[in-house]
Coordinates of C-alpha atoms in Angstrom, one line a residue:
X1033 CA 43.0 49.3 -29.0
X1034 CA 40.9 50.9 -31.8
X1035 CA 41.5 50.6 -35.5
X1036 CA 43.8 53.2 -36.8
X1037 CA 45.5 53.7 -33.3
X1038 CA 49.0 52.7 -33.5
X1039 CA 49.5 51.5 -30.0
X1040 CA 47.2 49.7 -27.2
X1041 CA 46.4 52.1 -24.6
X1042 CA 45.2 51.2 -21.2
X1043 CA 43.0 54.1 -20.3
X1044 CA 40.0 55.8 -22.3
X1045 CA 41.5 59.2 -21.8
X1046 CA 44.6 58.8 -24.4
X1047 CA 42.6 56.4 -27.0
X1048 CA 42.2 58.6 -29.8
X1049 CA 38.6 58.4 -31.6
X1050 CA 38.4 56.4 -34.8
X1051 CA 35.7 55.1 -37.1
X1052 CA 35.7 51.7 -35.4
X1053 CA 34.6 53.4 -32.2
X1054 CA 31.7 55.6 -33.6
X1055 CA 28.9 53.2 -33.2
X1056 CA 27.7 53.0 -29.3
X1057 CA 25.9 51.0 -27.1
X1058 CA 22.4 52.0 -28.3
X1059 CA 22.9 50.2 -31.9
X1060 CA 22.4 46.5 -32.1
X1061 CA 25.5 44.5 -33.4
X1062 CA 23.3 43.8 -36.5
X1063 CA 22.9 47.4 -37.4
X1064 CA 26.6 48.3 -36.8
X1065 CA 28.7 49.0 -39.9
X1066 CA 32.2 48.5 -40.4
X1067 CA 34.5 50.9 -42.1
X1068 CA 36.8 49.8 -44.9
X1069 CA 40.0 49.3 -43.0
X1070 CA 38.1 47.9 -40.1
X1071 CA 36.9 45.5 -42.7
X1072 CA 40.2 44.4 -44.0
X1073 CA 41.8 43.9 -40.6
X1074 CA 38.7 41.6 -39.7
X1075 CA 39.4 39.7 -42.9
X1076 CA 42.9 39.3 -42.3
X1077 CA 42.3 38.1 -38.3
X1078 CA 39.1 36.0 -39.6
X1079 CA 41.3 34.2 -42.3
X1080 CA 43.9 33.2 -39.9
X1081 CA 41.3 31.8 -37.6
X1082 CA 39.5 30.0 -40.5
X1083 CA 42.9 28.6 -41.7
X1084 CA 43.4 26.7 -38.4
X1085 CA 39.7 25.7 -38.1
X1086 CA 40.0 24.1 -41.6
X1087 CA 43.4 22.4 -40.6
X1088 CA 41.4 20.5 -37.7
X1089 CA 38.9 18.9 -40.1
X1090 CA 40.4 19.1 -43.7
X1091 CA 42.6 16.0 -43.4
X1092 CA 39.9 13.8 -41.4
X1093 CA 38.3 12.1 -44.6
X1094 CA 41.6 11.7 -46.0
X1095 CA 43.2 9.9 -43.2
X1096 CA 42.6 6.4 -44.6
X1097 CA 44.2 7.3 -47.9
X1098 CA 47.2 8.9 -46.2
X1099 CA 47.8 5.9 -44.1
X1100 CA 47.9 3.8 -47.1
X1101 CA 50.4 6.1 -48.8
X1102 CA 52.8 6.8 -45.8
X1103 CA 52.4 3.4 -44.0
X1104 CA 50.6 4.5 -41.1
X1105 CA 48.4 1.9 -39.6
X1106 CA 44.9 2.5 -38.7
X1107 CA 45.6 2.6 -35.1
X1108 CA 48.3 5.2 -35.5
X1109 CA 46.3 7.4 -37.7
X1110 CA 45.1 9.1 -34.5
X1111 CA 48.5 10.9 -34.3
X1112 CA 47.8 12.8 -37.6
X1113 CA 45.3 14.4 -35.4
X1114 CA 47.0 14.2 -32.0
X1115 CA 50.4 15.5 -33.2
X1116 CA 48.6 18.8 -34.2
X1117 CA 46.5 18.8 -30.8
X1118 CA 49.0 18.5 -28.4
X1119 CA 51.1 21.7 -29.1
X1120 CA 48.1 23.7 -30.1
X1121 CA 46.3 22.9 -26.9
X1122 CA 49.2 22.9 -24.7
X1123 CA 50.9 26.1 -25.5
X1124 CA 48.1 28.4 -26.0
X1125 CA 48.2 30.3 -22.4
X1126 CA 51.9 30.8 -22.5
X1127 CA 51.8 32.3 -26.3
X1128 CA 48.9 34.6 -25.4
X1129 CA 50.8 35.9 -22.5
X1130 CA 53.9 36.0 -24.5
X1131 CA 52.0 38.1 -27.0
X1132 CA 50.7 40.6 -24.1
X1133 CA 54.1 41.5 -23.1
X1134 CA 56.2 41.6 -26.3
X1135 CA 53.8 42.3 -29.2
X1136 CA 50.6 40.7 -30.4
X1137 CA 51.3 41.6 -34.2
X1138 CA 54.9 40.3 -34.2
X1139 CA 54.0 37.2 -32.6
X1140 CA 51.1 36.6 -35.0
X1141 CA 53.2 37.3 -37.8
X1142 CA 55.7 34.6 -36.4
X1143 CA 53.1 32.1 -36.0
X1144 CA 51.9 32.6 -39.6
X1145 CA 55.0 32.0 -40.9
X1146 CA 55.9 28.8 -38.8
X1147 CA 52.3 27.4 -39.9
X1148 CA 53.0 28.1 -43.4
X1149 CA 56.6 26.4 -43.3
X1150 CA 55.1 23.4 -41.2
X1151 CA 52.3 23.1 -44.0
X1152 CA 54.7 22.6 -46.6
X1153 CA 56.7 20.1 -44.6
X1154 CA 53.4 18.0 -44.1
X1155 CA 52.6 18.3 -47.9
X1156 CA 56.0 17.2 -49.1
X1157 CA 56.4 14.3 -46.2
X1158 CA 58.4 11.3 -47.4
X1159 CA 57.4 9.0 -44.3
X1160 CA 55.5 8.9 -41.2
X1161 CA 58.1 10.7 -38.9
X1162 CA 58.1 13.7 -41.5
X1163 CA 54.6 14.1 -41.8
X1164 CA 53.9 13.9 -37.9
X1165 CA 56.7 16.6 -37.5
X1166 CA 54.9 18.7 -39.9
X1167 CA 51.8 18.2 -37.9
X1168 CA 53.3 19.1 -34.7
X1169 CA 54.9 22.2 -36.0
X1170 CA 51.5 23.3 -37.5
X1171 CA 50.0 23.1 -34.1
X1172 CA 52.8 24.9 -32.5
X1173 CA 52.1 27.6 -35.0
X1174 CA 48.3 27.3 -34.3
X1175 CA 48.8 27.9 -30.8
X1176 CA 50.7 31.3 -31.6
X1177 CA 48.1 32.3 -34.0
X1178 CA 44.7 31.7 -32.1
X1179 CA 45.5 33.7 -29.1
X1180 CA 47.2 36.5 -30.8
X1181 CA 44.5 36.6 -33.3
X1182 CA 41.7 36.7 -31.0
X1183 CA 43.6 39.3 -28.6
X1184 CA 44.2 41.5 -31.6
X1185 CA 40.7 41.5 -32.5
X1186 CA 39.5 42.2 -29.1
X1187 CA 41.6 44.9 -28.5
X1188 CA 41.1 46.6 -32.2
X1189 CA 37.3 46.8 -31.7
X1190 CA 36.0 48.3 -28.5
X1191 CA 33.8 46.4 -26.1
X1192 CA 30.2 46.8 -27.1
X1193 CA 28.3 46.4 -30.5
X1194 CA 31.3 46.4 -32.9
X1195 CA 33.2 43.8 -30.7
X1196 CA 30.1 41.5 -30.7
X1197 CA 29.7 41.9 -34.3
X1198 CA 33.5 41.3 -35.0
X1199 CA 33.2 38.0 -32.7
X1200 CA 30.2 36.9 -34.5
X1201 CA 31.7 37.1 -37.9
X1202 CA 35.0 35.3 -36.4
X1203 CA 32.6 32.4 -34.9
X1204 CA 30.8 31.8 -37.8
X1205 CA 34.1 31.6 -39.7
X1206 CA 35.5 29.3 -37.2
X1207 CA 32.7 27.1 -37.5
X1208 CA 32.5 27.0 -41.3
X1209 CA 36.2 26.2 -41.3
X1210 CA 35.6 23.2 -39.5
X1211 CA 32.6 22.1 -41.4
X1212 CA 34.0 23.2 -44.9
X1213 CA 37.1 21.3 -44.2
X1214 CA 35.0 18.1 -44.3
X1215 CA 33.8 18.9 -47.6
X1216 CA 37.1 20.1 -49.1
X1217 CA 38.8 17.2 -47.6
X1218 CA 36.8 14.8 -49.3
X1219 CA 36.6 16.5 -52.9
X1220 CA 40.3 17.3 -52.9
X1221 CA 41.3 13.7 -51.5
X1222 CA 39.3 12.1 -54.4
X1223 CA 40.5 14.4 -57.2
X1224 CA 43.9 15.5 -56.0
X1225 CA 45.2 13.2 -53.3
X1226 CA 45.6 14.0 -49.6
X1227 CA 48.8 16.2 -50.0
X1228 CA 46.6 18.9 -51.7
X1229 CA 44.6 19.2 -48.4
X1230 CA 48.1 20.4 -46.6
X1231 CA 48.8 22.5 -49.7
X1232 CA 45.8 24.4 -49.3
X1233 CA 47.0 25.4 -45.9
X1234 CA 50.3 26.6 -47.4
X1235 CA 48.5 29.1 -49.6
X1236 CA 46.2 30.4 -46.8
X1237 CA 49.2 31.1 -44.8
X1238 CA 51.1 33.0 -47.5
X1239 CA 48.3 35.1 -48.5
X1240 CA 47.3 36.1 -44.8
X1241 CA 51.1 36.8 -44.3
X1242 CA 51.2 38.8 -47.2
X1243 CA 48.4 41.0 -46.0
X1244 CA 48.8 41.2 -42.5
X1245 CA 52.0 43.4 -41.9
X1246 CA 50.4 46.5 -43.6
X1247 CA 47.1 46.1 -42.1
X1248 CA 47.5 45.0 -38.5
X1249 CA 48.4 47.6 -35.8
X1250 CA 50.8 46.7 -33.2
X1251 CA 49.3 45.8 -29.6
X1252 CA 50.8 45.1 -26.4
X1253 CA 50.4 46.0 -22.8
X1254 CA 52.3 49.4 -21.7
X1255 CA 53.8 47.8 -19.0
X1256 CA 56.8 44.9 -19.4
X1257 CA 55.9 42.6 -16.3
X1258 CA 58.3 39.2 -15.8
X1259 CA 57.0 36.2 -17.7
X1260 CA 55.7 33.7 -15.2
X1261 CA 58.2 30.8 -15.9
X1262 CA 57.1 28.4 -13.1
X1263 CA 53.2 29.0 -14.2
X1264 CA 54.1 28.6 -17.8
X1265 CA 56.1 25.4 -17.1
X1266 CA 53.2 23.9 -15.0
X1267 CA 50.3 24.7 -17.2
X1268 CA 51.8 23.8 -20.5
X1269 CA 53.3 20.6 -19.1
X1270 CA 50.1 19.8 -17.3
X1271 CA 48.1 20.5 -20.4
X1272 CA 50.4 18.4 -22.7
X1273 CA 50.2 15.5 -20.1
X1274 CA 46.3 15.6 -19.9
X1275 CA 45.9 15.8 -23.6
X1276 CA 48.5 13.1 -24.5
X1277 CA 46.8 10.7 -22.0
X1278 CA 43.3 11.3 -23.4
X1279 CA 44.7 10.9 -26.9
X1280 CA 46.4 7.7 -26.0
X1281 CA 43.4 6.4 -24.2
X1282 CA 41.4 6.8 -27.5
X1283 CA 43.5 4.4 -29.3
X1284 CA 43.9 1.8 -26.4
X1285 CA 41.4 2.7 -23.9
X1286 CA 42.2 3.7 -20.1
X1287 CA 43.6 0.3 -19.1
X1288 CA 47.0 1.2 -19.6
X1289 CA 49.3 2.1 -16.8
X1290 CA 50.9 4.8 -18.9
X1291 CA 47.7 6.4 -19.7
X1292 CA 46.7 6.9 -16.1
X1293 CA 50.3 7.8 -15.2
X1294 CA 50.4 10.6 -17.6
X1295 CA 46.9 11.8 -16.7
X1296 CA 47.8 11.9 -12.9
X1297 CA 50.9 13.8 -13.7
X1298 CA 49.2 16.1 -15.7
X1299 CA 46.6 16.6 -12.9
X1300 CA 49.1 17.4 -10.4
X1301 CA 50.9 19.9 -12.7
X1302 CA 47.7 21.6 -13.2
X1303 CA 47.2 21.6 -9.6
X1304 CA 50.6 22.9 -9.0
X1305 CA 50.0 25.7 -11.5
X1306 CA 47.1 26.8 -9.3
X1307 CA 49.6 27.2 -6.2
X1308 CA 52.2 28.9 -8.1
X1309 CA 49.7 31.5 -9.5
X1310 CA 48.2 32.1 -6.3
X1311 CA 51.8 32.9 -4.6
X1312 CA 53.1 34.8 -7.8
X1313 CA 53.1 38.6 -8.2
X1314 CA 53.0 38.6 -11.8
X1315 CA 50.9 35.5 -12.6
X1316 CA 50.4 34.0 -15.8
X1317 CA 46.9 33.6 -15.1
X1318 CA 45.0 36.0 -12.9
X1319 CA 43.1 33.8 -10.2
X1320 CA 40.7 36.7 -9.5
X1321 CA 40.0 36.8 -13.2
X1322 CA 39.0 33.0 -13.2
X1323 CA 36.9 33.8 -10.2
X1324 CA 34.6 36.1 -12.3
X1325 CA 31.4 34.6 -12.9
X1326 CA 31.3 35.2 -16.5
X1327 CA 35.1 33.8 -17.0
X1328 CA 34.2 30.6 -15.0
X1329 CA 31.0 30.0 -16.5
X1330 CA 31.7 31.1 -20.0
X1331 CA 34.3 28.9 -20.6
X1332 CA 32.6 25.9 -19.1
X1333 CA 30.1 26.4 -21.8
X1334 CA 32.7 27.0 -24.6
X1335 CA 34.4 23.5 -23.3
X1336 CA 31.5 21.7 -23.7
X1337 CA 29.9 23.0 -26.7
X1338 CA 33.3 22.4 -28.6
X1339 CA 34.1 19.1 -27.1
X1340 CA 30.7 17.6 -27.5
X1341 CA 30.2 18.8 -31.1
X1342 CA 33.6 17.6 -32.2
X1343 CA 32.7 14.2 -31.0
X1344 CA 29.5 14.4 -32.7
X1345 CA 31.2 15.0 -36.1
X1346 CA 33.6 12.4 -35.6
X1347 CA 31.2 9.4 -34.7
X1348 CA 28.9 10.7 -37.4
X1349 CA 31.6 10.3 -40.0
X1350 CA 32.3 6.6 -38.9
X1351 CA 28.4 6.0 -38.9
X1352 CA 28.0 7.5 -42.4
X1353 CA 30.8 5.7 -44.0
X1354 CA 31.1 2.7 -42.4
X1355 CA 27.6 2.0 -41.3
X1356 CA 25.7 3.6 -44.1
X1357 CA 28.6 2.9 -46.7
X1358 CA 28.6 6.6 -48.1
X1359 CA 31.8 7.8 -49.6
X1360 CA 34.0 10.6 -48.4
X1361 CA 32.5 12.9 -51.0
X1362 CA 29.0 12.3 -49.8
X1363 CA 29.9 12.5 -46.2
X1364 CA 31.3 15.8 -47.0
X1365 CA 28.4 16.9 -48.7
X1366 CA 26.2 16.3 -45.7
X1367 CA 28.7 18.3 -43.5
X1368 CA 28.6 20.9 -46.1
X1369 CA 25.0 21.3 -45.4
X1370 CA 25.8 21.7 -41.8
X1371 CA 28.5 24.3 -42.7
X1372 CA 25.8 26.5 -44.5
X1373 CA 23.4 26.0 -41.7
X1374 CA 26.2 27.6 -39.4
X1375 CA 26.6 30.5 -41.6
X1376 CA 23.1 31.2 -41.3
X1377 CA 23.2 31.1 -37.6
X1378 CA 26.0 33.5 -37.7
X1379 CA 23.7 36.1 -39.2
X1380 CA 21.2 35.9 -36.4
X1381 CA 23.7 35.2 -33.3
X1382 CA 24.7 39.0 -32.7
X1383 CA 21.1 40.0 -33.0
X1384 CA 20.1 37.5 -30.5
X1385 CA 23.1 38.6 -28.3
X1386 CA 22.0 42.3 -28.8
X1387 CA 18.4 41.5 -27.6
X1388 CA 18.7 38.7 -24.9
X1389 CA 22.4 39.2 -23.7
X1390 CA 25.2 36.8 -24.5
X1391 CA 24.7 34.8 -21.2
X1392 CA 21.1 33.9 -22.0
X1393 CA 22.2 33.4 -25.6
X1394 CA 24.8 30.8 -24.3
X1395 CA 22.7 28.6 -22.1
X1396 CA 19.8 28.7 -24.6
X1397 CA 22.1 27.7 -27.6
X1398 CA 23.7 24.9 -25.3
X1399 CA 20.2 23.6 -24.7
X1400 CA 19.2 23.6 -28.4
X1401 CA 22.5 21.8 -29.1
X1402 CA 21.8 18.9 -26.5
X1403 CA 18.2 18.6 -27.8
X1404 CA 19.2 18.0 -31.5
X1405 CA 22.3 15.7 -30.5
X1406 CA 19.3 13.9 -28.9
X1407 CA 17.4 13.7 -32.0
X1408 CA 20.2 11.8 -33.5
X1409 CA 19.2 8.6 -31.6
X1410 CA 16.6 7.8 -34.1
X1411 CA 19.4 7.0 -36.7
X1412 CA 19.1 3.3 -38.1
X1413 CA 21.5 0.9 -39.6
X1414 CA 20.1 0.7 -43.0
X1415 CA 18.7 4.5 -43.3
X1416 CA 19.4 7.9 -41.7
X1417 CA 21.3 10.4 -43.7
X1418 CA 18.4 12.7 -43.9
X1419 CA 17.9 12.9 -40.3
X1420 CA 21.7 13.0 -39.7
X1421 CA 21.7 15.9 -42.1
X1422 CA 18.9 17.8 -40.4
X1423 CA 19.7 17.0 -36.8
X1424 CA 23.4 17.8 -37.1
X1425 CA 22.5 21.1 -39.0
X1426 CA 20.3 22.2 -36.3
X1427 CA 22.7 21.2 -33.8
X1428 CA 25.3 23.0 -35.3
X1429 CA 23.1 26.3 -35.6
X1430 CA 22.8 26.3 -31.9
X1431 CA 26.7 25.5 -31.5
X1432 CA 27.5 28.3 -33.5
X1433 CA 25.5 30.5 -31.3
X1434 CA 27.3 29.2 -28.1
X1435 CA 30.6 29.8 -29.7
X1436 CA 30.1 33.4 -30.2
X1437 CA 28.0 34.2 -27.0
X1438 CA 30.6 32.6 -25.0
X1439 CA 33.4 34.6 -26.5
X1440 CA 31.3 37.8 -25.9
X1441 CA 30.5 36.5 -22.2
X1442 CA 34.2 35.9 -21.3
X1443 CA 35.8 38.9 -22.7
X1444 CA 33.3 41.7 -21.6
X1445 CA 34.5 43.9 -19.1
X1446 CA 38.3 42.8 -19.4
X1447 CA 40.4 45.8 -19.7
X1448 CA 42.8 45.5 -23.0
X1449 CA 45.8 45.1 -20.8
X1450 CA 44.4 41.7 -19.9
X1451 CA 42.6 40.9 -23.3
X1452 CA 45.4 38.5 -24.2
X1453 CA 44.7 36.7 -21.1
X1454 CA 41.3 36.5 -21.5
X1455 CA 41.4 35.4 -24.9
X1456 CA 44.1 33.1 -24.4
X1457 CA 41.4 31.1 -21.9
X1458 CA 38.9 31.4 -24.6
X1459 CA 41.0 30.0 -27.0
X1460 CA 42.6 27.4 -24.7
X1461 CA 39.1 26.3 -23.9
X1462 CA 38.3 26.0 -27.7
X1463 CA 41.4 24.1 -28.4
X1464 CA 41.3 21.8 -25.3
X1465 CA 37.4 21.1 -26.1
X1466 CA 38.5 20.1 -29.7
X1467 CA 41.1 17.9 -28.4
X1468 CA 39.5 16.1 -25.4
X1469 CA 35.9 15.4 -26.8
X1470 CA 36.9 12.8 -29.3
X1471 CA 39.5 10.8 -26.7
X1472 CA 36.9 10.9 -24.0
X1473 CA 34.0 9.5 -25.9
X1474 CA 35.0 8.8 -29.4
X1475 CA 36.7 5.6 -28.0
X1476 CA 33.4 4.1 -27.0
X1477 CA 32.1 4.3 -30.4
X1478 CA 35.1 1.8 -31.6
X1479 CA 35.0 -0.4 -28.5
X1480 CA 31.4 -1.3 -28.1
X1481 CA 29.8 -4.7 -29.6
X1482 CA 29.4 -2.9 -32.9
X1483 CA 30.0 0.4 -34.3
X1484 CA 26.3 1.4 -34.4
X1485 CA 25.6 0.7 -30.8
X1486 CA 28.8 2.6 -29.8
X1487 CA 27.7 5.7 -31.8
X1488 CA 24.4 5.5 -30.1
X1489 CA 25.8 5.3 -26.5
X1490 CA 28.3 8.3 -27.7
X1491 CA 25.4 10.4 -28.7
X1492 CA 23.3 9.6 -25.8
X1493 CA 25.9 10.6 -23.2
X1494 CA 27.0 13.7 -25.3
X1495 CA 23.4 14.8 -25.3
X1496 CA 23.2 14.5 -21.5
X1497 CA 26.5 16.2 -20.9
X1498 CA 25.4 19.4 -23.1
X1499 CA 21.8 19.5 -21.6
X1500 CA 23.5 19.7 -18.1
X1501 CA 25.9 22.3 -19.2
X1502 CA 23.1 24.3 -20.4
X1503 CA 21.4 24.2 -16.9
X1504 CA 24.6 24.9 -14.9
X1505 CA 25.6 27.9 -17.1
X1506 CA 22.1 29.2 -16.9
X1507 CA 22.0 28.9 -13.2
X1508 CA 25.7 30.2 -12.9
X1509 CA 25.0 33.4 -15.0
X1510 CA 21.5 34.1 -13.5
X1511 CA 20.6 37.5 -12.4
X1512 CA 23.4 39.0 -15.0
X1513 CA 21.7 38.1 -18.5
X1514 CA 22.8 41.1 -20.2
X1515 CA 26.5 40.9 -21.6

């Protein structure tokens, strides 16, 4: 659906021309100009995505202070992250499909309201239970906002240079939200206390909720198929079980019976989901879509870039504060440099995609991310802040290129009626990646003989995984380099 068009249409013959549709294929994304209304729509959608990304990181450096204030033990602090991650990763596909059927704008606004109210509860929390409840409801709101916001973006901006540019801006702000959150978290915790980090999210939600109703067009599929309830139950239950098992393993390791039991239940439910979808007349996820090379390999690249980069941020935070003895403010400044580097990368990513294609850009970005993560193996026990700043910034520039190019790769060629489904897969990959990386590898950093040895082990494995993914994605998309 293009901007200024009141409803989503599935065919090109009924879509009215609009300013957003004027630029055509010969133009590169960097040369495309957005109209005034298009800029406002993009601002609202990107602000919502930025807010969710901010929530992932703004609390990280505040966790020790938060634990002391609310009485959360060090081992229980992981739940400040996990309580958000479980619903935000588990319900994405379900809400993405519900939005397709019943209206993306309506659900988007509902998610914003829920997120704002949950952030207020977390701000005013009086004990661990009230805080974790607020975090869980924040995650549920994020599970609504992320897929609906992304599908509103991809149905508003037509495929081609306009969509590439919009996704480039969105991806840049997504990365900036994560890194700026690290800086703001340190500054705000030191000056105003940890509650201010949650209060900031309340303010964000209020502003976006005030602007969105008058700017965003409604968008839904013209047909009203039945919701695939068995598919929704199995995929949501499977994702919740897997994420819970991995998050629990991050605290206690993989030796517990409950960890393996929950993990096996999750895998069984996801396997059942595949069977259900293969037999459903109106599936939640179209298996033929998953068989598209662009969807399968693009999402693999997205899963790896998010999971491995979030792990690097986690272990570097431990290294900088506990090995080098830097303060939360100094650590935040290092990640602030990383955020600026990502912003710079965002200005070039669309041009690279326009010149080389999203698929080549994705493989090359993953390769660069892996190489610069490997460079972090040169960190020492008494010095390394400069190397950490430079290497993580360069790795983040490549990471940003991978974020944007995988989003373009997966959503290209998908009709508007299935954009919620495609973007649901994109955002599920993103959220699951952000969730599983730290439990899978981060636990190694805290269970080795020393923290420094653990950090080096994690970085080495991380780099190998990213480089291997770059090779696989490059081969998988070979021969179809232009997006």
